[in-house]
Coordinates of C-alpha atoms in Angstrom, one line a residue:
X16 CA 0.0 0.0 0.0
X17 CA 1.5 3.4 -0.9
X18 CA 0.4 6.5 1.3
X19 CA -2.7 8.3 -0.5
X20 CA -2.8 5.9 -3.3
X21 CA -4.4 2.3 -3.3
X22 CA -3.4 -0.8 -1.7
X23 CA -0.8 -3.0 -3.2
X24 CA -0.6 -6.6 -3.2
X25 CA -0.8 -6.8 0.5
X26 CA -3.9 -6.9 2.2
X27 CA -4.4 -7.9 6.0
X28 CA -7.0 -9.7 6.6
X29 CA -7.0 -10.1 10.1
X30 CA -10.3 -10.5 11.7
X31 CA -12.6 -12.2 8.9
X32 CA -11.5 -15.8 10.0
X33 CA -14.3 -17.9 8.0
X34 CA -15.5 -19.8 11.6
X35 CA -17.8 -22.2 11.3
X36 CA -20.1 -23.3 14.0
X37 CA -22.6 -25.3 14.9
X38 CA -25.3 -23.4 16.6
X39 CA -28.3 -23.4 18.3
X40 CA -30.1 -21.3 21.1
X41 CA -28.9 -24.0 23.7
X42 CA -27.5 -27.2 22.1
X43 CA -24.9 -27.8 20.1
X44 CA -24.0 -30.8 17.8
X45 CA -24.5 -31.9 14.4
X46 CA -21.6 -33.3 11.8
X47 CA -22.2 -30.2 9.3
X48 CA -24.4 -27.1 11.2
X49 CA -25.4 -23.7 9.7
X50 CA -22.1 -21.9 10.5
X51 CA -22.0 -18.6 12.7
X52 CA -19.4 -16.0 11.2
X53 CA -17.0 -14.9 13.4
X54 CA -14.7 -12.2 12.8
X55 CA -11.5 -12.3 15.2
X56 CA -8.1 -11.4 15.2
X57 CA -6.2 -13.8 17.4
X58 CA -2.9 -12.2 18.2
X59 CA -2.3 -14.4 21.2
X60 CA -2.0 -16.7 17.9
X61 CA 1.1 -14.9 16.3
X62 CA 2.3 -14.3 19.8
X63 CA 2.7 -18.0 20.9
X64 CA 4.4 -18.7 17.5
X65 CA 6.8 -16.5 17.7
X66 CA 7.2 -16.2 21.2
X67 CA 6.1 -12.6 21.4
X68 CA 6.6 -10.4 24.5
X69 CA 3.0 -8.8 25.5
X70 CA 3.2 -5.5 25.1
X71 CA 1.3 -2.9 27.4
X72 CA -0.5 -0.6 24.6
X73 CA -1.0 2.0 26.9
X74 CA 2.9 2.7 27.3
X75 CA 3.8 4.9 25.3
X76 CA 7.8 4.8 26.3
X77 CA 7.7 0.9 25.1
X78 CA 6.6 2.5 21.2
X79 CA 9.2 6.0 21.9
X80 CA 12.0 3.3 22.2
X81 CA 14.2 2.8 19.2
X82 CA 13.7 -0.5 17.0
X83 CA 16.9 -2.1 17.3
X84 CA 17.0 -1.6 21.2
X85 CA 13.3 -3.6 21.1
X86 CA 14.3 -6.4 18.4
X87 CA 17.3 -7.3 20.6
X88 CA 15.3 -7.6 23.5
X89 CA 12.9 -9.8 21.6
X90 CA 15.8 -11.9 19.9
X91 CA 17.7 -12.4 23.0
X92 CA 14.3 -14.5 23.8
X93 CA 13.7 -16.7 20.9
X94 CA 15.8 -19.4 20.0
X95 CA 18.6 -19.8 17.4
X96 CA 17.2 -19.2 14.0
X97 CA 18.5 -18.1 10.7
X98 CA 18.8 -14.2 9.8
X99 CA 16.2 -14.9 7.1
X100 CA 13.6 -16.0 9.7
X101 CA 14.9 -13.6 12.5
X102 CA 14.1 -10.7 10.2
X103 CA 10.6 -12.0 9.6
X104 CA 9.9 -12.9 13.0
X105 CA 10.7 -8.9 13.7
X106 CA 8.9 -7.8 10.9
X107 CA 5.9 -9.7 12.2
X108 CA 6.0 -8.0 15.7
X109 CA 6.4 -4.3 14.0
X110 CA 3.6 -5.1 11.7
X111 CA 1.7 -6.7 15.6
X112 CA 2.8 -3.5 17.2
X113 CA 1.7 -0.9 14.2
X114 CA -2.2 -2.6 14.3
X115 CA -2.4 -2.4 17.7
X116 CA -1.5 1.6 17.6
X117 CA -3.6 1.8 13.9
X118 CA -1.0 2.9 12.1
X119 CA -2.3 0.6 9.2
X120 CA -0.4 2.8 5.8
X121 CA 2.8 1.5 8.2
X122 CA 1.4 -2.0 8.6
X123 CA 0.6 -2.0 4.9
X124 CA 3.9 -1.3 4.0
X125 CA 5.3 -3.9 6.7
X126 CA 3.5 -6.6 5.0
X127 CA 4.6 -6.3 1.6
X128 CA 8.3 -7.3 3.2
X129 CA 6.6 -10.3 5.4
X130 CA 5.4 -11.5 2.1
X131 CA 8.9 -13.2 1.8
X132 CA 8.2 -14.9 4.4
X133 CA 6.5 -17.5 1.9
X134 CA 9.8 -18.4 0.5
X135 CA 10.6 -20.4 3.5
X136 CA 11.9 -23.5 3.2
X137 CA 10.3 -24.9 6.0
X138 CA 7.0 -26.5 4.5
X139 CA 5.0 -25.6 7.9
X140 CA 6.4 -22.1 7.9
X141 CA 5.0 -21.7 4.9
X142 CA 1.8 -22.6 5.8
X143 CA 1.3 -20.6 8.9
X144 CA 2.7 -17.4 6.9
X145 CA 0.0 -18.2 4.6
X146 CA -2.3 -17.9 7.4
X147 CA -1.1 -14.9 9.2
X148 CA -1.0 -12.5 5.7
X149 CA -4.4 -14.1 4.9
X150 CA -5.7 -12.9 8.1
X151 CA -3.8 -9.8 8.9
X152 CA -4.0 -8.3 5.5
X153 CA -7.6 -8.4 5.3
X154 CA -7.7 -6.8 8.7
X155 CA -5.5 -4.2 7.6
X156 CA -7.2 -3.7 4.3
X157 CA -10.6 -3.4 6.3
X158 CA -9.0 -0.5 7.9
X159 CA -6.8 1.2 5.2
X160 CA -8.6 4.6 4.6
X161 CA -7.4 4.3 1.0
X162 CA -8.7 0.7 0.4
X163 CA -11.5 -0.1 -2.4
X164 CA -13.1 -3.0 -3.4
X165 CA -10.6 -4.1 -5.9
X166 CA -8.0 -4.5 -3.6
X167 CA -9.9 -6.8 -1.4
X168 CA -10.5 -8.7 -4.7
X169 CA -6.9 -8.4 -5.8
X170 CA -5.7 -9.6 -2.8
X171 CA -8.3 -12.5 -1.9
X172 CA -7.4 -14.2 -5.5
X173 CA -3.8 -13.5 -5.4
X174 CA -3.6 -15.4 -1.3
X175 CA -5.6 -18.2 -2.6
X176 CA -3.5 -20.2 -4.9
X177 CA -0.7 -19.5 -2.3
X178 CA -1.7 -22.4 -0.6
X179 CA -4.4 -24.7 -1.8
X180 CA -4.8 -26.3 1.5
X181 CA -6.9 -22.8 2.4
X182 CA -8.7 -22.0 -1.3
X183 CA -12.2 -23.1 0.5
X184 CA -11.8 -21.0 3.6
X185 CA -10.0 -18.1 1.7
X186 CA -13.2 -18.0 -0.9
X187 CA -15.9 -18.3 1.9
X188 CA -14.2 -15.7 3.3
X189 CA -14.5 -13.6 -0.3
X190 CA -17.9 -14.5 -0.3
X191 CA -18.8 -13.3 3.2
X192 CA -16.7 -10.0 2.7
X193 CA -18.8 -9.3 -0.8
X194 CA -22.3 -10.5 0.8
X195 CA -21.4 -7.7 3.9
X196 CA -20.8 -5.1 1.0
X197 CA -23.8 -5.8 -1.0
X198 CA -22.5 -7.7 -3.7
X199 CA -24.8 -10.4 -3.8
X200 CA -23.9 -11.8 -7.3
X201 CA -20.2 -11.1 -7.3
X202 CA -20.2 -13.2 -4.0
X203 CA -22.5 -16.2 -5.4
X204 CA -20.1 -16.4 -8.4
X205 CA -17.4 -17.1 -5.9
X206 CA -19.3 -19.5 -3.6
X207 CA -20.2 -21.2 -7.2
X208 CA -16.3 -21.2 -8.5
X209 CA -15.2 -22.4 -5.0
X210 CA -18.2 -25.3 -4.9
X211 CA -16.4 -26.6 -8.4
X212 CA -12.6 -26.4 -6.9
X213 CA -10.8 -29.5 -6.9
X214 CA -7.3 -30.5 -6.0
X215 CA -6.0 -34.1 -5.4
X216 CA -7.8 -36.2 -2.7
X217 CA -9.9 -33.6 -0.5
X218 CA -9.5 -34.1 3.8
X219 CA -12.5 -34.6 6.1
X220 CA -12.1 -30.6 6.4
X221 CA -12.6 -30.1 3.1
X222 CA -15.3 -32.1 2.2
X223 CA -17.3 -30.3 5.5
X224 CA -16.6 -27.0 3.8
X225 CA -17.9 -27.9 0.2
X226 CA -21.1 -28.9 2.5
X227 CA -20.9 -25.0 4.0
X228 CA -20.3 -23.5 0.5
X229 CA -23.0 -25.2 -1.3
X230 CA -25.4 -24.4 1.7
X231 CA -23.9 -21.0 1.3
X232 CA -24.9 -20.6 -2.2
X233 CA -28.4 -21.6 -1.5
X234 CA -28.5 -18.9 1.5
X235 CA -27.3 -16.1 -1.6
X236 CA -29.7 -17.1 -3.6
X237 CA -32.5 -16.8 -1.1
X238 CA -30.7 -12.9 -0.1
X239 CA -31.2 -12.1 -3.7
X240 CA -34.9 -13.3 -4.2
X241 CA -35.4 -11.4 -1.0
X242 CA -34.0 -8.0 -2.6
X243 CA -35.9 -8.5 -5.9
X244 CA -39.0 -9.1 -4.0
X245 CA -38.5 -5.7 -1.9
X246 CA -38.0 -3.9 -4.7
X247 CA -41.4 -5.3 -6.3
X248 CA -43.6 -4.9 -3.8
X249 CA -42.7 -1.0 -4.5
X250 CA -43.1 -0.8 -7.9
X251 CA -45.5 -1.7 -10.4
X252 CA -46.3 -5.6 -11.2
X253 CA -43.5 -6.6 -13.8
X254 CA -44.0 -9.8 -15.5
X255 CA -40.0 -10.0 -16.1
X256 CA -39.3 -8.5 -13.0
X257 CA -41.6 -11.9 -11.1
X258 CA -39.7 -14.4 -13.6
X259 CA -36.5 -13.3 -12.4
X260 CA -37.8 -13.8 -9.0
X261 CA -38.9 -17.1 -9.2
X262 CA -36.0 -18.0 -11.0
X263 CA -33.7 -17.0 -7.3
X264 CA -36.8 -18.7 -5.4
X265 CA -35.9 -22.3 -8.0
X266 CA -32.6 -22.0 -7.6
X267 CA -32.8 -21.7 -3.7
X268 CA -35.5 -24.0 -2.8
X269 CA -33.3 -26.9 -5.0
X270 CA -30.3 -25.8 -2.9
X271 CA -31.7 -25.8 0.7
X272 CA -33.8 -28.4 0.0
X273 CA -30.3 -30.7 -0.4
X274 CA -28.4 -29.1 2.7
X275 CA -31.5 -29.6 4.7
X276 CA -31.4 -33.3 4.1
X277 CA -27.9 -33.6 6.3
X278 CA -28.1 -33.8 9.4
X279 CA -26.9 -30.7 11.4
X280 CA -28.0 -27.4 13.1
X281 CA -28.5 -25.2 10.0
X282 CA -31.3 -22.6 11.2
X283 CA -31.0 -19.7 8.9
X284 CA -31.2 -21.6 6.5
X285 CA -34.1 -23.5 7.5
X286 CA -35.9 -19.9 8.2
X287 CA -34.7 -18.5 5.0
X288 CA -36.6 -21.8 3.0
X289 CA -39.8 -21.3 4.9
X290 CA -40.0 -17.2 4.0
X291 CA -40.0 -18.3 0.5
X292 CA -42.6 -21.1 0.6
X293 CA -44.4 -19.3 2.6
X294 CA -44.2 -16.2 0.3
X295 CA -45.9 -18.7 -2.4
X296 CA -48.5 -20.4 -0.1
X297 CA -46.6 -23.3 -0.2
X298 CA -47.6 -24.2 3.7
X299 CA -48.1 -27.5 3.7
X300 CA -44.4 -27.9 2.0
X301 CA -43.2 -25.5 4.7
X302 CA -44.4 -27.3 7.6
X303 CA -42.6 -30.6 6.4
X304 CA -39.8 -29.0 6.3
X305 CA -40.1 -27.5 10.2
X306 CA -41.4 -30.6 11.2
X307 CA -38.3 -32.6 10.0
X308 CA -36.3 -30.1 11.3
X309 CA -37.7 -30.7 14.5
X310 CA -38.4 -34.3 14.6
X311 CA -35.5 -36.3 12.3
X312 CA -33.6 -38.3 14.9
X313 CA -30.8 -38.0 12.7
X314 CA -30.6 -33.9 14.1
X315 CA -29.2 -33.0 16.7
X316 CA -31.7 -31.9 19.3
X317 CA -31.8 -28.2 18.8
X318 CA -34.9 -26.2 21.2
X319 CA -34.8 -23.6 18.0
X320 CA -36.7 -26.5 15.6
X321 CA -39.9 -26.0 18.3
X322 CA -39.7 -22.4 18.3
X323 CA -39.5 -22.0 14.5
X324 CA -42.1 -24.6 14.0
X325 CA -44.9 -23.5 16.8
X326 CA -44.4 -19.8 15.6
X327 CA -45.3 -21.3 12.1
X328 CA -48.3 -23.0 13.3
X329 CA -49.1 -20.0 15.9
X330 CA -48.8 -17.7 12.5
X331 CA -51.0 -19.8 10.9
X332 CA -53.8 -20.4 13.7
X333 CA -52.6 -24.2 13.9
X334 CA -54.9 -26.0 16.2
X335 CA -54.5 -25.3 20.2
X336 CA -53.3 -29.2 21.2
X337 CA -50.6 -28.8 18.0
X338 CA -49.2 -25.7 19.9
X339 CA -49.2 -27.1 23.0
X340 CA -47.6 -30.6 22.0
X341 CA -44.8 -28.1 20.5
X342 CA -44.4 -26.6 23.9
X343 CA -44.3 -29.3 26.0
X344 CA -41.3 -30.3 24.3
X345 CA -39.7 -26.9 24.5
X346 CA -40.2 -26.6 28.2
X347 CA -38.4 -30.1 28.3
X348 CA -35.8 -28.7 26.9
X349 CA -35.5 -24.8 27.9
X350 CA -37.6 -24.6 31.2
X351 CA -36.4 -21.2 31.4
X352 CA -37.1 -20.3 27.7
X353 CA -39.3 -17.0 27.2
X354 CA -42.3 -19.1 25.6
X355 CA -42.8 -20.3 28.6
X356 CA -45.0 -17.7 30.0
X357 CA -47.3 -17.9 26.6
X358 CA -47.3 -21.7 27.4
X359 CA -49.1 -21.3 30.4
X360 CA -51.5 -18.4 29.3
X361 CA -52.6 -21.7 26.8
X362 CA -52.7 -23.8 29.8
X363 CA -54.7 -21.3 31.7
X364 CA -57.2 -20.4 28.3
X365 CA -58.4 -24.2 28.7
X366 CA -59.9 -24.4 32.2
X367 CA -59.0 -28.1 32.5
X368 CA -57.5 -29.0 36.0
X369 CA -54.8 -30.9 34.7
X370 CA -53.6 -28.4 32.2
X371 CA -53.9 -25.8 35.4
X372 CA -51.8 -28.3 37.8
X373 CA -49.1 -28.5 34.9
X374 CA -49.1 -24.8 34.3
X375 CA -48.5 -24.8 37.8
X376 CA -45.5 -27.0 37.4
X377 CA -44.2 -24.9 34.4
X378 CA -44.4 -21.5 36.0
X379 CA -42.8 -22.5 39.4
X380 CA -39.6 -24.0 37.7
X381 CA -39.6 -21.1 35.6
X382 CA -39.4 -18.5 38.4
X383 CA -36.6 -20.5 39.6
X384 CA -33.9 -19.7 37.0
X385 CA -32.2 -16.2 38.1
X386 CA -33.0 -14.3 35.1
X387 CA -37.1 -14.8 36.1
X388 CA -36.7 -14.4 39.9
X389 CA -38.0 -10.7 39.5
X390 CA -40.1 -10.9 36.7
X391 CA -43.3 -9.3 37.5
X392 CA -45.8 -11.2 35.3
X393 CA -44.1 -15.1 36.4
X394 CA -45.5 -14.3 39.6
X395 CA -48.7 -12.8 38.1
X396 CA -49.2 -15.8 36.2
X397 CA -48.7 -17.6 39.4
X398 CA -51.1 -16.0 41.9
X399 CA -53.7 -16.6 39.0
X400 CA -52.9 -20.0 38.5
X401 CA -53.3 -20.6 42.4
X402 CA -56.6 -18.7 42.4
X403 CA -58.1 -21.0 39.8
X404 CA -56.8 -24.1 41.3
X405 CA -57.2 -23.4 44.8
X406 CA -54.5 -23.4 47.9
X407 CA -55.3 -27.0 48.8
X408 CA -54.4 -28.1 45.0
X409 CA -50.8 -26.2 45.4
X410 CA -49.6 -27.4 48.3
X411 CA -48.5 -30.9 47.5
X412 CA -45.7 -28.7 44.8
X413 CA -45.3 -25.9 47.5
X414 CA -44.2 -28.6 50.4
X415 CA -41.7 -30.1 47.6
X416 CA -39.8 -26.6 47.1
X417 CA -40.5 -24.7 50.5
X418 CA -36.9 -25.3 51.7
X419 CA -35.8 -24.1 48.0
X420 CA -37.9 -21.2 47.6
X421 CA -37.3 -19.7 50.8
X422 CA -33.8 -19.4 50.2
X423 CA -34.3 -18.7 47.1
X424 CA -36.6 -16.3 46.7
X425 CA -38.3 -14.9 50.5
X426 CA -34.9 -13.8 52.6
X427 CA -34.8 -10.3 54.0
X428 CA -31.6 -9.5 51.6
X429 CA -34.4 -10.5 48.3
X430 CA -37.0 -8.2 50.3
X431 CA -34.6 -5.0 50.2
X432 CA -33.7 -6.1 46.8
X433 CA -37.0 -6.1 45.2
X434 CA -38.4 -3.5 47.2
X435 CA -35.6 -1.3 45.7
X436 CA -36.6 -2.7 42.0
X437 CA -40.3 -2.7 42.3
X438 CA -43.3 -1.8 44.5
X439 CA -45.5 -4.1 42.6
X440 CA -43.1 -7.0 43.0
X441 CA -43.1 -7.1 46.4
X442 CA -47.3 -6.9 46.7
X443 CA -47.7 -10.0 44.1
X444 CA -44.8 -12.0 46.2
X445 CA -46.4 -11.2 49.4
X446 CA -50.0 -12.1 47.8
X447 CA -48.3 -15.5 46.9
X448 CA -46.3 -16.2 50.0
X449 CA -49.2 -15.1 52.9
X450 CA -51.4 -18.1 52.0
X451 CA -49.2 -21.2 52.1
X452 CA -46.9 -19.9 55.4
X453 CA -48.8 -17.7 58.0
X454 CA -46.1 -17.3 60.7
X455 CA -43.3 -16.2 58.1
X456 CA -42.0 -13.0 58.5
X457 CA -38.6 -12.6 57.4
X458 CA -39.6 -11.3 53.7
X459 CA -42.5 -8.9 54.5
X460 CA -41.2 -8.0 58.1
X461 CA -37.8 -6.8 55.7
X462 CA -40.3 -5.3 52.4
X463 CA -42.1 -3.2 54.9
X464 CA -39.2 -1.1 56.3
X465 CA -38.0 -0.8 53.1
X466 CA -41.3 0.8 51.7
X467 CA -41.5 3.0 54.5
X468 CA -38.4 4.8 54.2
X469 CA -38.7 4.8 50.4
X470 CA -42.2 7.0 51.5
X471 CA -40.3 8.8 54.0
X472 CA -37.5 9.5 51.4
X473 CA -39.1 9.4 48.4
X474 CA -38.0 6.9 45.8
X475 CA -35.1 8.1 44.3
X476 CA -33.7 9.7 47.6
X477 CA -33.8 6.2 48.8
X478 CA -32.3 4.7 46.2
X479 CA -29.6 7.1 46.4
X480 CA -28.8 6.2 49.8
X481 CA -29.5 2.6 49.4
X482 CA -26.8 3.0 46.1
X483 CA -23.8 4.8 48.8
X484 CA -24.6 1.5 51.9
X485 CA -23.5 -0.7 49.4
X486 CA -20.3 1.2 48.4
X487 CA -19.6 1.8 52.4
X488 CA -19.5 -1.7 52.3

């Protein structure tokens, strides 16, 4: 890269490692799963390798201090090299130090020498200098102020046939840097030359991103349809416009439609598939896919499959037992998953004593995870469970959590705590509590005092003070 001008054949590309990942809301598993992009520089990476000092960015006398004094400190620690691969090794640490301050023209110019490194004659040195400029110089080229969109390109072809252990990763990552940039086809074209790539016998690795790529291409092709349709639904009907269209939608559907049939965790693809069936009243089509999404036993289990699948049938006014069959395997799953709460207003809307004891059952494990200790409508939903069920009918699952919920949610420390947070949380706790234990006073005796000084103080007077005990503390 030359100051003002454009970037040369060195790009960094730091922090657009192609990661993929199987994910889902709270599982994990699957041989091939929709991949999660992650974009991360790892210098702790380059650090370990080259047995790297960590340098304190805030100290500015370490940066002030003259290059040779600092590149003799740093060779004094490695171990006996060649001057070849000293001079790289301190290369890499300027071109380390010069990110880490942003100096990226500097960095830029660094890399153009580190380039050498890739006449090593070490095979693995070669390969993990490969990996560092493929990384660093997009990161740097991400950054350069001068950068444009052909040096990305220029770069991203030119660090591909480098190695060809990395073409797949290096084009996903092409492909991921165009789609972020908003071009769509440019970036297809790549998935598609990268999906007909072949050298020699390909590894387990390999073969796992082809799988990636090819679901990839689908995914682009669904983006694409999606764009075309926006920009038809705000024009005038065009006949060529709808063709084109439902040419993507073809394309897409025959594409997702293969990568759905592996097993894995491959959600945004599975939601991007549905949109378009959906989009042509296909729902019939679109619930088979959800369902064996859901159901395969040749999936991971993966709680999103329910939600995706009862918000379809919620969507489309699905029978009541149909929801509630998807539920009941959610809350098996994710007792402490946000649906829960609509699970039992379902419960509730039926009347039936059973549904009401297991609604019962729902709730109370539900308000037992920390993030719902305080939630205002879980203990709503409880005192109106208890109302229509009765006190006798809840205290068989009372007696089996008293010890529990005491502790857990009735000590004086909770009674300051949510007396701070919320008036309203205190009354429907109370409401819940007074019924079941008579003679306990610990929570109320505690909610009281608070209230009273919050009305002698006013609220945020109170809080001010309650805010400056804690600090004394």
């Amino acid at each position: 890269m030359q100051p003002g001008g454009s970037v040369d054949s060195v790009p960094l590309d730091a922090d657009v490692s192609t990661g993929v990942e199987e994910t889902a809301s709270n599982e994990k598993g699957g041989s091939v799963n929709g991949p999660e992009i992650r974009s991360t520089c790892n210098m702790d990476d380059i650090e370990a390798e080259f047995h790297c000092h960590v340098v304190d960015e805030n100290n500015e006398d370490y940066y002030n201090k003259p290059d040779p004094i600092r590149c003799k400190r740093y060779n004094a620690q490695m171990p006996k090299e060649s001057g070849f691969r000293r001079s790289t090794s301190t290369c890499l640490e300027l071109i380390r130090n010069a990110m880490l301050r942003h100096r990226w023209q500097e960095a830029a110019e660094l890399m153009s020498s580190y380039m050498q490194m890739l006449e090593d004659t070490s095979v693995s040195k070669q390969l993990m200098a490969c990996e560092i400029i493929w990384r660093l110089g997009t990161e740097i080229l991400q950054h350069h102020p001068n950068a444009k969109q052909e040096d990305f390109d220029m770069f991203y072809q030119s660090i591909k046939n480098v190695r060809v252990n990395n073409y797949l990763k290096i084009s996903l990552d092409h492909s991921f840097h165009l789609m972020l940039t908003g071009h769509m086809e440019d970036a297809c074209r790549q998935l598609s030359n990268a999906q007909n790539w072949r050298y020699g016998n390909l590894s387990s690795v390999q073969l796992n991103l082809k799988k990636v790529i090819h679901a990839y291409c689908g995914y682009l092709q669904y983006l694409i349809w999606y764009s075309k349709k926006s920009k038809a639904s705000g024009a005038e009907n065009d006949s060529g416009s709808d063709h084109e269209m439902h040419s993507y939608f073809r394309q897409a559907s025959v594409t997702l439609q293969e990568v759905l049939e592996q097993p894995g965790v491959w959600d945004p693809f599975v939601l991007s598939y549905v949109e378009m069936l959906e989009f042509y009243n296909d729902l019939e089509k679109a619930e088979s896919v959800l369902k064996n999404y859901a159901y395969n036993e040749r999936f991971p289990v993966n709680p999103n499959a329910y939600v995706y699948l009862y918000e379809f049938l919620k969507r489309h006014d699905a029978p009541q037992n149909k929801q509630l069959e998807i539920l009941k395997i959610l809350q098996t799953l994710v007792p402490s998953h946000e649906l829960m709460l609509e699970y039992c207003n379902i419960l509730l809307g039926t009347g039936l004593h059973d549904d009401l004891r297991k609604a019962l059952t729902v709730v109370m494990d539900l308000l037992e995870y920390t993030s719902w200790k305080q939630n205002v409508d879980a203990w709503e939903h409880l005192n109106e469970i208890m109302e229509h069920l009765g006190n006798g009918h809840c205290l068989g699952e009372w007696e089996s959590r008293k010890n529990l919920w005491l502790s857990l949610h009735f000590t004086s420390y909770h009674a300051r705590k949510d007396a701070i947070l919320s008036v309203k949380l205190v009354d429907v706790k109370i409401k819940f509590l007074t019924p079941l234990i008579k003679n306990y006073q610990e929570y109320t005796t505690a909610a009281y005092r608070v209230k009273k000084r919050k009305g002698k103080n006013g609220s945020q007077g109170y809080k001010a003070s309650a805010n400056t005990g804690k600090k004394k503390k």
